CSV table of C-alpha atoms in Angstrom, one decimal:
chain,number,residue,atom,x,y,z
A,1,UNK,CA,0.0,0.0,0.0
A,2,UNK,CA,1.0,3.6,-0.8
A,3,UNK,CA,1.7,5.9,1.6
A,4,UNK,CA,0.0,8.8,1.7
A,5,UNK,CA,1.4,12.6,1.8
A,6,UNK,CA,-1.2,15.8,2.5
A,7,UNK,CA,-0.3,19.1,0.6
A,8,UNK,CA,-1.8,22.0,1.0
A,9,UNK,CA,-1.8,24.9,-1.7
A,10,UNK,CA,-1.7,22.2,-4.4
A,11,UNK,CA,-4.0,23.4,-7.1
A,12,UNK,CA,-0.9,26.0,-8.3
A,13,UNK,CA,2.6,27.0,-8.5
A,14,UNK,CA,4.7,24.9,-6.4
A,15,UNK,CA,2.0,23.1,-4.8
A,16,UNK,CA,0.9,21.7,-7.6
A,17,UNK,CA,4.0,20.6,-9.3
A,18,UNK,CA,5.1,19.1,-6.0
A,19,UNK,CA,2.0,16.7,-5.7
A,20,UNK,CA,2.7,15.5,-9.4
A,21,UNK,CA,5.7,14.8,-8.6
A,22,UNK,CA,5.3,13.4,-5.5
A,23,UNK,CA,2.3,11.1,-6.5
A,24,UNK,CA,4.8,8.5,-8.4
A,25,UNK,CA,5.5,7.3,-5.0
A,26,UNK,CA,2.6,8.4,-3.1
A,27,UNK,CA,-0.9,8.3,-2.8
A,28,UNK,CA,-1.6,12.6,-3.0
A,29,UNK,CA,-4.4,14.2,-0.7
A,30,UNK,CA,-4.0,18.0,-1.5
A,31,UNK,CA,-6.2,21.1,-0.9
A,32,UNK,CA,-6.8,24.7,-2.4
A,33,UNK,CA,-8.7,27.8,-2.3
A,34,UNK,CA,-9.7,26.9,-6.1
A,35,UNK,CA,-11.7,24.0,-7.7
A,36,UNK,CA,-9.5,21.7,-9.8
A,37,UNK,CA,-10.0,18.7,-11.9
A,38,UNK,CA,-7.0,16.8,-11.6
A,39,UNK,CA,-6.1,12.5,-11.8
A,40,UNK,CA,-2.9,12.3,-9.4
A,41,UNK,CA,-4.4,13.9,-6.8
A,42,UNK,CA,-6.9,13.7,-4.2
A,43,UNK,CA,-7.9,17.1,-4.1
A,44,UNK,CA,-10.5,19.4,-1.8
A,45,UNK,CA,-11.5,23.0,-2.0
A,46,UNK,CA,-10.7,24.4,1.9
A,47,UNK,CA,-10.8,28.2,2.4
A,48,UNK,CA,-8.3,28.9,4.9
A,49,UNK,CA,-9.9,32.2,5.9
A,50,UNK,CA,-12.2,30.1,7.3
A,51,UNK,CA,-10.3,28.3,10.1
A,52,UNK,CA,-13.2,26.2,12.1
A,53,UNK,CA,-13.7,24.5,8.2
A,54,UNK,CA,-10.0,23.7,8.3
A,55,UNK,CA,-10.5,21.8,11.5
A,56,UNK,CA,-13.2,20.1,10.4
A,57,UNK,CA,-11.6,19.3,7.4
A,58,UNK,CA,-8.7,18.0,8.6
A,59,UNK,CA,-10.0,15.6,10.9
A,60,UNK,CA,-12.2,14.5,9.0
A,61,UNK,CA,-9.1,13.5,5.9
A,62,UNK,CA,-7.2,12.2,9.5
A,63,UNK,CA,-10.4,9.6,10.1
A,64,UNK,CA,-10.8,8.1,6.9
A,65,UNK,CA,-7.1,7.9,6.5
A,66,UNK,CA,-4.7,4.9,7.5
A,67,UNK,CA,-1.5,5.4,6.5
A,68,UNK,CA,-0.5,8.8,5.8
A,69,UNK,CA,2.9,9.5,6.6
A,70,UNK,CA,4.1,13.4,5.3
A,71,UNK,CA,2.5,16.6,5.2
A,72,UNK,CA,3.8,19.0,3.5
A,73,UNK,CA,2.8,23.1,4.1
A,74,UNK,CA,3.1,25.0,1.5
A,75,UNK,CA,0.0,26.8,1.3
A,76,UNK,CA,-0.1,30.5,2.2
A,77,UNK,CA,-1.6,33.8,1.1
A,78,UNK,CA,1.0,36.5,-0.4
A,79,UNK,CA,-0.4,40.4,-0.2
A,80,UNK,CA,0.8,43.0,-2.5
A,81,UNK,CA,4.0,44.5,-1.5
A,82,UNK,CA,3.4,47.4,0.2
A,83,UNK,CA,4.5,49.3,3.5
A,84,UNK,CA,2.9,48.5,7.1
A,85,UNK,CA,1.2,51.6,7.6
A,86,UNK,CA,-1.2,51.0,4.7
A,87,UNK,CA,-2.2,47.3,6.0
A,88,UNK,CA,-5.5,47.3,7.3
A,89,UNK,CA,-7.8,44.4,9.8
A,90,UNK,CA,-8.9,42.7,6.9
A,91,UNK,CA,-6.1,41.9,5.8
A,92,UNK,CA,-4.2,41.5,8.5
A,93,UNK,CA,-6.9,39.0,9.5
A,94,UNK,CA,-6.8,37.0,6.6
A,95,UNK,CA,-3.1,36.7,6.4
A,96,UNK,CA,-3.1,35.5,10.1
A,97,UNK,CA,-5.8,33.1,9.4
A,98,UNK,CA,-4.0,31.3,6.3
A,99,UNK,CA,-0.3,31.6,6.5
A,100,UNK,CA,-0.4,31.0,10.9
A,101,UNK,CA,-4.1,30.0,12.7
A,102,UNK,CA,-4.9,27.6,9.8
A,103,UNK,CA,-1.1,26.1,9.6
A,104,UNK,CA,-1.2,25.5,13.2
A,105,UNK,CA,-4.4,23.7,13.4
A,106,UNK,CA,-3.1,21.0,10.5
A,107,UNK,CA,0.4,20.7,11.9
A,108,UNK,CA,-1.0,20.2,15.1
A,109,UNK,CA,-3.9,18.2,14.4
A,110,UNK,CA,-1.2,15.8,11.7
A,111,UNK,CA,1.5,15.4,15.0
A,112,UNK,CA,-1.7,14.1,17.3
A,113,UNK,CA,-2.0,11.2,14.2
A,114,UNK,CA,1.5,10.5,13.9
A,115,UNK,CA,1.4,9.8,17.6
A,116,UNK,CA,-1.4,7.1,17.7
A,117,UNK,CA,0.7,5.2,15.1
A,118,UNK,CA,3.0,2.1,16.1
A,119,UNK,CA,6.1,3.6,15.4
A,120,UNK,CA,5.0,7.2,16.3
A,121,UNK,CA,6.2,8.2,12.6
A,122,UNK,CA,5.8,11.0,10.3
A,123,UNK,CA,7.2,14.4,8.2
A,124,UNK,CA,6.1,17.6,8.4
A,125,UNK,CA,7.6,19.6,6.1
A,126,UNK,CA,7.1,22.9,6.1
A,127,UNK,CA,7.6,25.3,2.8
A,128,UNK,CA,9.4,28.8,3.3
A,129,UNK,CA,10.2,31.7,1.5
A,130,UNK,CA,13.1,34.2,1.4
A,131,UNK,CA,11.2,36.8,2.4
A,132,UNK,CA,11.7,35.2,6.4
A,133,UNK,CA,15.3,36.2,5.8
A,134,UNK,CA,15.6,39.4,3.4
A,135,UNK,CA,13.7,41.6,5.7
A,136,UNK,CA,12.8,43.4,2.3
A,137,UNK,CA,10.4,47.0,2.5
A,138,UNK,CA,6.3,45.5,1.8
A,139,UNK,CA,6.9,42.0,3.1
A,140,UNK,CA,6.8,42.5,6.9
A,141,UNK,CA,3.3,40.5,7.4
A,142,UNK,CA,3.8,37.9,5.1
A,143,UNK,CA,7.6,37.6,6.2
A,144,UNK,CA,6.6,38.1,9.9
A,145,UNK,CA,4.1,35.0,8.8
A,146,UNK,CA,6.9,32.8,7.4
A,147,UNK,CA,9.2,33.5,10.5
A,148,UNK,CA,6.6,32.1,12.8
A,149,UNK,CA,6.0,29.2,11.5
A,150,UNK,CA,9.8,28.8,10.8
A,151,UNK,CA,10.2,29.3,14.6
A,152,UNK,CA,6.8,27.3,16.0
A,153,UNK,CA,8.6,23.7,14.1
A,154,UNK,CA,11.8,24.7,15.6
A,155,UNK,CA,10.6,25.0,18.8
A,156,UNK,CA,7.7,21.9,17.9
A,157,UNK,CA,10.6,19.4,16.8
A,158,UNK,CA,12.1,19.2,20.5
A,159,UNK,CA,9.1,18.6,22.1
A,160,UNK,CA,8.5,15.8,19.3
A,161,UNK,CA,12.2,14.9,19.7
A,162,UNK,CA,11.4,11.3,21.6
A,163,UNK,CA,9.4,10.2,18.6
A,164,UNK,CA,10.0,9.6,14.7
A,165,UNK,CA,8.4,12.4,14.0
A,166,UNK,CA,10.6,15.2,11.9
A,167,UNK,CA,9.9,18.8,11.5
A,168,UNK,CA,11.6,20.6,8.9
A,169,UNK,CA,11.6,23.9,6.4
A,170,UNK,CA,12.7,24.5,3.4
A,171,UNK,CA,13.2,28.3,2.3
A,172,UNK,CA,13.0,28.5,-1.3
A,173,UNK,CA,13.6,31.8,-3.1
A,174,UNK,CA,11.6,31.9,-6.9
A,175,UNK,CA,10.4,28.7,-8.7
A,176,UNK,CA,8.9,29.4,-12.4
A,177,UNK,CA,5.1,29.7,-11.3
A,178,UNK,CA,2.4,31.9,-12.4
A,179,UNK,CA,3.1,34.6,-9.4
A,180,UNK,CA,6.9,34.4,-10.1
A,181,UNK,CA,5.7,36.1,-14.0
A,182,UNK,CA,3.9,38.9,-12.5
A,183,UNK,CA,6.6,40.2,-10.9
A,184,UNK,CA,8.4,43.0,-12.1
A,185,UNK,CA,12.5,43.1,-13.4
A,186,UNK,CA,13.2,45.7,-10.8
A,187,UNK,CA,11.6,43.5,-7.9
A,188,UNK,CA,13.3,40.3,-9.4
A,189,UNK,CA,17.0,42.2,-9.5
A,190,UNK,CA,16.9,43.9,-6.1
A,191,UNK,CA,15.4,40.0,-4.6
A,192,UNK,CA,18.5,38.1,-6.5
A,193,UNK,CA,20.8,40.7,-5.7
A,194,UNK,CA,20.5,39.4,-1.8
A,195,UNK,CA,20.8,35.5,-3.0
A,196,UNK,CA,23.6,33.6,-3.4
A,197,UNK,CA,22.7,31.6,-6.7
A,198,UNK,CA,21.1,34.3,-9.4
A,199,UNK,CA,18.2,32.3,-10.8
A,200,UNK,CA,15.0,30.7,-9.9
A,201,UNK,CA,14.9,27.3,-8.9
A,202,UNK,CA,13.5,24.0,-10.7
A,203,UNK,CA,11.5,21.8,-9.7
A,204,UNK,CA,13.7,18.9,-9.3
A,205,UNK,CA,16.1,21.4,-7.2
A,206,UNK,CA,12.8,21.4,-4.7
A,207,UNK,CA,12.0,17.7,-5.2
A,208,UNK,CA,15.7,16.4,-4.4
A,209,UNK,CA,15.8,18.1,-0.9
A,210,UNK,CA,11.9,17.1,0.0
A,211,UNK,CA,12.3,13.7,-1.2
A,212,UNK,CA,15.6,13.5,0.7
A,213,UNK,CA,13.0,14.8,4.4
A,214,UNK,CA,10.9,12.4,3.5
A,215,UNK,CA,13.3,9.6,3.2
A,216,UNK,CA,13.6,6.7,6.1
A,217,UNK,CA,17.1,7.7,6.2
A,218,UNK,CA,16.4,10.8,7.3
A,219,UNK,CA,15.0,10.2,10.6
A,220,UNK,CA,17.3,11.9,13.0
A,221,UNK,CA,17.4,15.1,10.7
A,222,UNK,CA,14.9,17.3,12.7
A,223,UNK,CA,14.3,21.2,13.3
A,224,UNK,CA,16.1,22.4,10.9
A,225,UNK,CA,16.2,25.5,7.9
A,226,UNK,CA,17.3,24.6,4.3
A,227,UNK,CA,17.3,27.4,2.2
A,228,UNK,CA,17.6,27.0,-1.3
A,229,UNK,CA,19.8,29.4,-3.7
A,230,UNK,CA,20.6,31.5,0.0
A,231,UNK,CA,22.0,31.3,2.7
A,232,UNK,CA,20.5,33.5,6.2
């Protein structure tokens, strides 16, 4: 039997190319804002926003699920660029409720099932961005976002440290998705100007270092930050 990994943000982008990927070897269960048609995936529209739904939602894919063995977070909302002073409740509601309440409540609610199995096994693998480190003008919310959760499986992975179950990030900087083209060549200069490798990353890049989390080997590497194309 398969086992099965649980992706959020997978009807786009990174999300998406990540549970193709990923469902050679796996059995897919992903979620989106969006509805999508799609054959490798097990797929559910969840709005984030919305963070009682996510609970319910979540517990519900935990009870009619037996082997499930990674999650991976990648889902998150990204506002426009613009400074602090011009955020307002809405929107720093809805931020909070997607890229922190929502996370929390699956992370948390995926450990508790890792811990009724045998072995007490699982990943959690948790997708970054550069903005955590590049403390760039616009981004303080959704960076401020990225840092917390960054900081919450830090902290999460020592008090899981007696079990099999892992807790890492990976940062990326730009993968070749649909938000990547909208952004500007001034944005895109001044953002690679702070990395270390000048380009945006492929998919395979990504897939080597989650596939390597998710590996059996890979049991005693916990808590940590691998940033890709950067270092912080």
């Amino acid at each position: 039997m398969k086992k099965t990994i649980i992706i959020t943000g997978s009807s786009s982008g990174l999300g998406y190319a990540l549970a193709k990927e990923l469902s050679k070897k796996y059995k897919i269960i992903g979620c989106g804002r969006r509805s999508l048609k799609t054959n490798f995936q097990n797929y559910h529209v969840v709005d984030f926003t919305n963070t009682n739904k996510v609970e319910r939602w979540i517990k519900e894919v935990l009870r009619n699920n037996s082997n499930i063995y990674g999650f991976v977070n990648n889902a998150s909302m990204i506002p426009v660029q613009h400074p602090a002073l011009l955020y307002d409740s809405d929107l720093i509601n809805n931020v909070s409720d997607v890229n922190i309440s929502s996370q929390l409540i699956l992370m948390i609610n995926i450990a508790k099932y890792f811990l009724k199995n045998k072995n007490k096994t699982g990943r959690i693998i948790n997708i970054s961005s550069m903005s955590a480190a590049l403390n760039e003008n616009g981004t303080s919310l959704y960076a401020a976002s990225k840092v917390f959760n960054e900081k919450f499986l830090t902290i999460f992975s020592k008090e899981l440290s007696k079990t099999n179950i892992t807790c890492n990030t990976i940062g990326i900087t730009y993968f070749n998705s649909a938000s990547f083209k909208q952004l500007n060549k001034y944005i895109l200069k001044k953002s690679f100007d702070k990395t270390n490798i000048k380009r945006t990353l492929t998919i395979k890049e990504i897939m080597h270092t989650v596939n390597f989390l998710l590996d059996n080997k890979s049991s005693i590497i916990t808590g940590q930050k691998l940033y890709l194309g950067m270092s912080i």
